[in-house]
Each structure stands twice: as C-alpha cells, then as structure tokens.
Coordinates of C-alpha atoms and ligand atoms in Angstrom, one line a residue:
X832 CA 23.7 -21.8 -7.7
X833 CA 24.3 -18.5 -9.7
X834 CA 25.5 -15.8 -7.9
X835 CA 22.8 -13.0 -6.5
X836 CA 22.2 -10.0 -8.9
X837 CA 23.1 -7.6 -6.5
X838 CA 25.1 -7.7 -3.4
X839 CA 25.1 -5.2 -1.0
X840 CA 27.9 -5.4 1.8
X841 CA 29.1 -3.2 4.8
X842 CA 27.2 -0.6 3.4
X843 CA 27.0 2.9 5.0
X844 CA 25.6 6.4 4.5
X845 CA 26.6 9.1 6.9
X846 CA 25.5 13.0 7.0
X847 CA 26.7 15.6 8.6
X848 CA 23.3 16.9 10.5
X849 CA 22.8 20.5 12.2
X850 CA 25.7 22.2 14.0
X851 CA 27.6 19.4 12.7
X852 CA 26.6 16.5 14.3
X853 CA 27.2 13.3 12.4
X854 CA 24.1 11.3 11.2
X855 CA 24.0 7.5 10.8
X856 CA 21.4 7.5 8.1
X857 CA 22.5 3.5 6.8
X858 CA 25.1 2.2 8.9
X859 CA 26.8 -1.6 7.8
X860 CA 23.9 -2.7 5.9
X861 CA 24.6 -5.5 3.8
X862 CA 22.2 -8.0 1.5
X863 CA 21.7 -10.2 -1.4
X864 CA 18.5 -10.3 -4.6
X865 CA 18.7 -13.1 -6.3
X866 CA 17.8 -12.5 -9.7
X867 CA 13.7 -12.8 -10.8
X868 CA 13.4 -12.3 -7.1
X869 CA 11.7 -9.1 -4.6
X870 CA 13.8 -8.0 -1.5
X871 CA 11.0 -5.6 0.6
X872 CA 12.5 -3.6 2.5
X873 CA 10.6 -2.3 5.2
X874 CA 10.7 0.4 8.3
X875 CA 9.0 3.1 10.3
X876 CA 9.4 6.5 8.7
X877 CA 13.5 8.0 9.1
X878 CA 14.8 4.3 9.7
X879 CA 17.3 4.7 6.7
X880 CA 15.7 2.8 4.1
X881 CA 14.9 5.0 1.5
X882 CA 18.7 6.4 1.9
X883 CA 19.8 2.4 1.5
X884 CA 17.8 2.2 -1.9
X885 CA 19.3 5.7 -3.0
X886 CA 22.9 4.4 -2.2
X887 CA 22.6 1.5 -3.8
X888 CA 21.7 3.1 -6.7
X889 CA 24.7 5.9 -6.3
X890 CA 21.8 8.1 -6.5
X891 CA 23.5 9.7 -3.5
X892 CA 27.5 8.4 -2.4
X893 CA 27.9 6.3 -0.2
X894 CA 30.2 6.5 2.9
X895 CA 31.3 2.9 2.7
X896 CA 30.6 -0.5 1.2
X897 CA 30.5 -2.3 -1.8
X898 CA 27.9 -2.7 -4.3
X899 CA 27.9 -5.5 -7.0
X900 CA 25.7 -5.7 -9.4
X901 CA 25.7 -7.7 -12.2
X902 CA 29.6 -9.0 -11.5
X903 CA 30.7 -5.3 -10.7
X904 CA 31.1 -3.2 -7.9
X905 CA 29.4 -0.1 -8.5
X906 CA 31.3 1.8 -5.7
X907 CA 34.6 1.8 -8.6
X908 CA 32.6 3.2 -11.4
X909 CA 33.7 6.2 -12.9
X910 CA 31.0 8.4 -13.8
X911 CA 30.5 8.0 -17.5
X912 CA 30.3 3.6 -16.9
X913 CA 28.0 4.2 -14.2
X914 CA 25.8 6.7 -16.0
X915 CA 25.6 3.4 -19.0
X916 CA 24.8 1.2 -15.7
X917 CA 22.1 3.2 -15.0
X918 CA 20.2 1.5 -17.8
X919 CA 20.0 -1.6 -15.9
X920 CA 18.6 -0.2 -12.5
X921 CA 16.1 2.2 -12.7
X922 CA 14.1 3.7 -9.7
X923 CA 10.4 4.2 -9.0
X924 CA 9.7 6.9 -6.7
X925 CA 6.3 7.8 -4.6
X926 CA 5.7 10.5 -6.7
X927 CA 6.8 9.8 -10.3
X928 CA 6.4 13.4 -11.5
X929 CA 7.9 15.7 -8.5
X930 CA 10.8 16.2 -10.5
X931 CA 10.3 16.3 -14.3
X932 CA 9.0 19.8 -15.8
X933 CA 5.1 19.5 -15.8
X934 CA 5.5 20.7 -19.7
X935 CA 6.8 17.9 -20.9
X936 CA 3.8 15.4 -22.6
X937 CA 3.9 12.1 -20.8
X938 CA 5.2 10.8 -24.3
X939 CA 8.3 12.8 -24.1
X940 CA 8.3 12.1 -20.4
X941 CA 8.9 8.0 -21.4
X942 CA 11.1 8.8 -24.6
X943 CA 13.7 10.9 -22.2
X944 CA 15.2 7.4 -21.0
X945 CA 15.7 6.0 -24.2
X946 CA 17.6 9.5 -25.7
X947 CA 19.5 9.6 -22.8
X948 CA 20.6 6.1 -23.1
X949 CA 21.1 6.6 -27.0
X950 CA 18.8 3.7 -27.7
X951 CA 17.1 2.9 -30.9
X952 CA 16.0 5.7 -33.9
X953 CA 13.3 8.1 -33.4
X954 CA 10.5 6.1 -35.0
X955 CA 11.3 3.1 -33.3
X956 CA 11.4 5.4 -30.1
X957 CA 8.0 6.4 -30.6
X958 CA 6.9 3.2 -30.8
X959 CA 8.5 1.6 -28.0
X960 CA 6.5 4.5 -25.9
X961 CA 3.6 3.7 -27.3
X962 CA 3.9 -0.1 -26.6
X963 CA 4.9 0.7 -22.9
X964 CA 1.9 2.5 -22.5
X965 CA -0.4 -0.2 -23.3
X966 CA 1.9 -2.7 -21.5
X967 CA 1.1 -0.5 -18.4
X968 CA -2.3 -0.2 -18.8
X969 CA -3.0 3.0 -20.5
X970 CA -3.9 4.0 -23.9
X971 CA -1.5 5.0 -26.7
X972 CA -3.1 8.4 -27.3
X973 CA -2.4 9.1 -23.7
X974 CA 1.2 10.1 -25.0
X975 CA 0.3 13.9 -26.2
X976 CA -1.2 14.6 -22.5
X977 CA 0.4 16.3 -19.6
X978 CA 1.4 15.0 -16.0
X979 CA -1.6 16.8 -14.4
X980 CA -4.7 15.7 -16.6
X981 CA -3.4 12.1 -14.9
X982 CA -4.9 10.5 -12.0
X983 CA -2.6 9.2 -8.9
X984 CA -2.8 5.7 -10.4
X985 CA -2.6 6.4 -13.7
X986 CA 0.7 8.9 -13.1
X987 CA 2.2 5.7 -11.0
X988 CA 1.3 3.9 -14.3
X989 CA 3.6 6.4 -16.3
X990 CA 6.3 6.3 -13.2
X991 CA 6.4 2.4 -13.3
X992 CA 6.8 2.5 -17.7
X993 CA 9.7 5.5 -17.4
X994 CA 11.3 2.8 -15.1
X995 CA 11.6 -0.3 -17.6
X996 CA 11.7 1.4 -20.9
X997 CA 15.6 0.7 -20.9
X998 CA 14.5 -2.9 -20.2
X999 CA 16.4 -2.6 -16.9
X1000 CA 17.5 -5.8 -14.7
X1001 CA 16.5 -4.1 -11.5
X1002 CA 13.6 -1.5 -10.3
X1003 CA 14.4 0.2 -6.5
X1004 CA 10.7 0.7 -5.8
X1005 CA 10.5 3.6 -2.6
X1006 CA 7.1 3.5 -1.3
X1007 CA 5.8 3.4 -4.9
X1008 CA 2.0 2.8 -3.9
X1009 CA 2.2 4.8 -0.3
X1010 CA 0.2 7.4 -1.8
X1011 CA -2.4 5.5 -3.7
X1012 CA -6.1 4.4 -2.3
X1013 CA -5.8 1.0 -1.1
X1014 CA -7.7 -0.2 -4.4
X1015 CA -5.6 1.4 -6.7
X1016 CA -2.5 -0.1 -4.5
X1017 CA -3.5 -3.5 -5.3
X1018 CA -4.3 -3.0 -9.0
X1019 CA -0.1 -1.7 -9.3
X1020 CA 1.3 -4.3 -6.8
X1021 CA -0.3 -6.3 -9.6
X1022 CA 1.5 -4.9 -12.4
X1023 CA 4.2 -4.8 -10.8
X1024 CA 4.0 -8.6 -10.2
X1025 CA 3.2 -9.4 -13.9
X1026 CA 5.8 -7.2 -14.7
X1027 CA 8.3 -8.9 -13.1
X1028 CA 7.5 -12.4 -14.2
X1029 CA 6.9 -11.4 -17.6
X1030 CA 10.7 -9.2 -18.0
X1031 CA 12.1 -11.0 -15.2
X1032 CA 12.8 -8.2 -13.1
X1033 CA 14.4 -8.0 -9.6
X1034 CA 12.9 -5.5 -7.0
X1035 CA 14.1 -3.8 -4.5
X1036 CA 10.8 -2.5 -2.6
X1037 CA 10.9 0.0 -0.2
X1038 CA 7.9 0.8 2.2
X1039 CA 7.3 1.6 5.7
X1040 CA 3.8 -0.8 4.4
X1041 CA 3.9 -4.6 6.1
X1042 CA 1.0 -5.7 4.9
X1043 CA 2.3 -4.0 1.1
X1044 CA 5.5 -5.5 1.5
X1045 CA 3.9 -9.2 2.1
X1046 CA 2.1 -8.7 -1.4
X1047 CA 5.6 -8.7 -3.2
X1048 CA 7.9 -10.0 -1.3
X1049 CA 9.9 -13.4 -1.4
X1050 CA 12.8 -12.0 1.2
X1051 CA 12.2 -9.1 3.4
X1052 CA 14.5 -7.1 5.5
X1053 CA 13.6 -4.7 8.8
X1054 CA 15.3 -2.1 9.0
X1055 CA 15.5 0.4 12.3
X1056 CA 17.9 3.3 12.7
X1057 CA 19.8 2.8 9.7
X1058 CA 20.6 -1.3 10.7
X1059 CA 18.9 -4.2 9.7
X1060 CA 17.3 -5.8 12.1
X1061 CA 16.2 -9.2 10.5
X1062 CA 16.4 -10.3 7.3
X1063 CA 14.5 -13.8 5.7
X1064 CA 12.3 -15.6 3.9
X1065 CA 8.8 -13.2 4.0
X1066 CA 7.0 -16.5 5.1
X1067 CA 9.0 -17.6 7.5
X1068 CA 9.4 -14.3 9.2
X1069 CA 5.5 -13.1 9.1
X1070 CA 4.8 -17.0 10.6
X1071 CA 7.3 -16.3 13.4
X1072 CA 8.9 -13.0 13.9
X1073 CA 12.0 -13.6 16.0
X1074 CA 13.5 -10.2 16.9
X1075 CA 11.3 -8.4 18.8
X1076 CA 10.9 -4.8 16.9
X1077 CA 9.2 -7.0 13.8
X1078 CA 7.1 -8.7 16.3
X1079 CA 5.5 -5.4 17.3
X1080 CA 5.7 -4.3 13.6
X1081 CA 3.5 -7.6 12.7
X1082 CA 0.9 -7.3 15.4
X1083 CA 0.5 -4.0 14.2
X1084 CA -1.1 -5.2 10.9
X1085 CA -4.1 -6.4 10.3
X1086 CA -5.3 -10.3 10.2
X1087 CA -5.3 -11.5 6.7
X1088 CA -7.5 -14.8 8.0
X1089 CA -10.3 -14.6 11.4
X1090 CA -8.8 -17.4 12.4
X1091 CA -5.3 -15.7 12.7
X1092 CA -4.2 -15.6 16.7
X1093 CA -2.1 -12.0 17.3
X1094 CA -1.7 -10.0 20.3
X1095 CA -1.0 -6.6 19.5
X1096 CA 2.5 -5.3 21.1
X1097 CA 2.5 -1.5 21.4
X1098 CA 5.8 -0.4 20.9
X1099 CA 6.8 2.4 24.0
X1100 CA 8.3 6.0 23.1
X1101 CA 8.8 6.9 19.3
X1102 CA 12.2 6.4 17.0
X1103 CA 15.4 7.8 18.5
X1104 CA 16.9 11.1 17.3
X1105 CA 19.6 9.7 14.2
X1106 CA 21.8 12.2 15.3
X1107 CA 21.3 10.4 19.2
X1108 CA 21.2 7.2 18.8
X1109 CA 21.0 4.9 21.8
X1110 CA 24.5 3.2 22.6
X1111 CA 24.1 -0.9 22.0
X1112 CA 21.3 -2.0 20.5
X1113 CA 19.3 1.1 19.2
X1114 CA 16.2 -0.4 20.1
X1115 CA 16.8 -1.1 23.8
X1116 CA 15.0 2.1 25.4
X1117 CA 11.8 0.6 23.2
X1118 CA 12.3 -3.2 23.8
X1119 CA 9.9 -5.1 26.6
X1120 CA 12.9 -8.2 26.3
X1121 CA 16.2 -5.7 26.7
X1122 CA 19.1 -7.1 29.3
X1123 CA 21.5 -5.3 30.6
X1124 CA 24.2 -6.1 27.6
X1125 CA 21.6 -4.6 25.4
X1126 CA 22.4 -1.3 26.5
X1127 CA 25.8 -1.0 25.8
X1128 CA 27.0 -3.9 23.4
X1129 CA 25.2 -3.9 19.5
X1130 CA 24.3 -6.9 18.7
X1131 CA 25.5 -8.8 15.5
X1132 CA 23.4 -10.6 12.9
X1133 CA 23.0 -14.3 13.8
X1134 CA 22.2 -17.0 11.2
X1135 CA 19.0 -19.1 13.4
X1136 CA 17.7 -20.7 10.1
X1137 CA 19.1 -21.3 6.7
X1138 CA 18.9 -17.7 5.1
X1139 CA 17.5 -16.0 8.3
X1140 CA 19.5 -13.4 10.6
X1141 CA 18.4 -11.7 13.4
X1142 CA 20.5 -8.8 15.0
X1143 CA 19.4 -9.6 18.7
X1144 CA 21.3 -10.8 21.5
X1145 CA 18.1 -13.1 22.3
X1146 CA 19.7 -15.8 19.7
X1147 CA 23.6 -15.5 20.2
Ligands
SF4_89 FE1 15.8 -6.2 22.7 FE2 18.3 -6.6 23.5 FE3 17.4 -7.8 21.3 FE4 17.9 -5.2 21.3 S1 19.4 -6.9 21.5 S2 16.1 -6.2 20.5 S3 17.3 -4.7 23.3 S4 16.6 -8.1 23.4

C-alpha cells in the first residue's frame, strides 16, 4: 500500500492566552489522508480544529509534531522550500475574500497564485484563469469584475479556483460552505466532489457541520478541546458512534431516512474554558457514562476496529 499523502503526528499548538495563561488550542493530534481521499474534520465551535488545519499548513507554527507531506516533514522547511511547498496545499477559507484588497478584479485575484509561484507566461496565465473560471462554474467575462458584485456562492466559487490554480495535491477546506444557504452548500460540496475525482485531490475539511461533513467524507475525525476524540471510517462511525461525545453530536443531526431510529442525547453544560480545561478526560464534567478514572486519568486512543480509535476509557 503507498504511504498516506500526509501524516500528521503528536501534533500540538499552544498560546499564551490573557494574563498569561497557557492555551491548549491542538494538543497531540495526530492522523493520516490517504491520497484521492477526504479526512472531515469535525467539532463544536473553539474545539481546535480550524488551528489543526492552520498548523498543518504552517499557516501558523506549531508547538510540536511532525508534518509529512508528500515524503517530507514540513516542520524542517526553511522558509523559502516551504513557501515552493505551498503550491501543493492550498487552503479554502469561509470567506474567500476577507483578506485580499476588494480592488483587485477577481481575474487578478486568481492570477496572484500563479505570479507568486512563477508559473507559466502572461498569456498562458490569462488563460489558465479563464479556464478555471469556467471549470468552477462561472463565466470567463466574470474576470474584469470585483469581489462585491459576487454573490456568497459565486465568491466561494472564486475562493475554491484561487485554491487549485497551482494544481495543488491537497485543499484544507475550513468551514468552506458554513456560510452559504443550504442549497447553495450542496451545489459546492458538489464541485468540490467532482473536483476531486477529476484532479485527484486530497481534502482536509473542516466544519463544525455533521451532516456537511457526511457529504464528503471517507474518514472523519472528532475533535473536542484540542484532542481527537474518534477517528474512522465516516460509515462506520455515523452507523455506530462509539465514544460518547460523537454519539450526542449524531443524535443531534437530522434523519437522512424516516425509518432511521435515534434518540436525541442532549449534551449537559457548554465547552470548557481552553485556558481550564478539565483534568482527565476533558469531557467528563459533560459525559452521562464518566467513572471515577475519567476525572483524573486522559484516556488514550484505542484501536476497536481496523482503522478506528476511540479516546475513551469505555474500550481499554
Ligand atoms: Fe466519558 Fe470517561 Fe469516556 Fe471521557 S473517558 S468520554 S468521561 S466514559
């Protein structure tokens, strides 16, 4: 079997938070994309995942960890071989546009990428920009336009082309369609699926979304307060959720079939403060199942099928 595309291991991502208390933001996170294939990542709002896909990236430094992708480990690369790396991971973000200057035209906004990387001539530039667009679903004339005469969907559109111009191997996706009606979700989970098979991308797909993350999804890790809770197949996990923080998560969503059986489990309290997090397993204040070694002993990840960990001393 090849070895995965990327390899995350050990990794962590602390802060220093107000009057200096220290923040676990991702703390000894580690997992494998096989090439072609979708990781979701998926958590309630502050669990650490968005800070997981940035550190992956070196978007941000980590703390500690290794990174290998594509047969390195990005945690050694200087800056100049990590800014040519860059070509092969590219990031989506929830709103495309928050950080580019609202001057540029949405064609220069999709020829920055390809300048920066010092690929192709100018013509041949233009026209790769102009392919894109079409490949995305918009028209080629759209390139003189500006960010704001763009609808949500249509500026996601742009976001998701400025992402695989380089012809990148993989896309961090962070809550890419979390602002988007649920139509318009759909129609860019699709092009982001046909995407994929058609460049043979790898995803790493952030949302705090279940039933988004089912959509795209052949593996999916939980996350909560910065640690991965369970990680597995997406079927096998939906069918039968073993630790119990994704068993409330899943009878929170709602029934794909009538015929579907779930009792909803409403979780008690809200998420921890970071900066305060319970000793043992960070769950236990929260958890209808917690023992008394819960509340002082973290659990470690257990292997209970082939490719399936739960971090839960319920399967030690
Ligand atoms: Fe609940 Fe204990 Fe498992 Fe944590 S380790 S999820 S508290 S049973």
């Amino acid at each position: 079997m090849s070895p995965p595309l990327l390899k995350v291991s050990g990794l962590k991502k602390h802060f220093t938070g107000r009057a200096g208390v220290p923040v676990k933001a991702v703390d000894d996170v580690s997992f494998e994309i096989m090439e072609g294939q979708t990781l979701g990542l998926v958590g309630e709002s502050g669990c650490g995942k968005s800070t997981t896909g940035r550190s992956v990236l070196r978007l941000i430094e980590p703390t500690a960890g290794t990174v290998e992708f594509m047969g390195q480990d990005l945690m050694t690369l200087r800056a100049e071989p990590l800014r040519r790396m860059r070509r092969n991971m590219q990031m989506v973000f929830q709103d495309p546009f928050a950080s580019l200057n609202p001057r540029m035209t949405i064609g220069e906004v999709l020829e920055e990428p390809l300048i920066v990387h010092d690929l192709f001539d100018r013509p041949t530039r233009k026209r790769k920009v102009a392919e894109m667009l079409e490949r995305v679903g918009l028209s080629q004339s759209y390139a003189s336009r500006h960010p704001h005469e763009f609808s949500g969907g249509q500026r996601q559109r742009v976001g998701i082309a400025r992402a695989i111009i380089t012809q990148p191997k993989l896309v961090v996706a962070d809550e890419a369609v979390s602002a988007l009606d649920v139509s318009i979700q759909a129609q860019i989970l699709n092009l982001l699926k046909d995407l994929q098979q058609e460049l043979g991308l790898t995803y790493l797909f952030i949302s705090h979304d279940l039933a988004v993350i089912r959509h795209v999804s052949e593996r999916i890790g939980v996350m909560y307060l910065g640690r991965l809770v369970e990680t597995g197949p997406c079927d096998s996990i939906y069918r039968d959720p073993k630790h119990p923080y994704t068993q409330a998560l899943l009878s929170a969503i709602p029934r794909e079939h009538p015929d579907e059986v779930r009792q909803r489990i409403v979780l008690q309290g809200s998420i921890p403060n970071p900066a305060a997090p319970p000793d043992g397993c960070h769950f236990h204040p929260r958890c209808t199942s917690c023992m008394e070694v819960c509340k002082t002993v973290a659990p470690a990840p257990t292997e209970i099928a082939p490719g399936q960990f739960v971090t839960c001393h319920l399967y030690r």
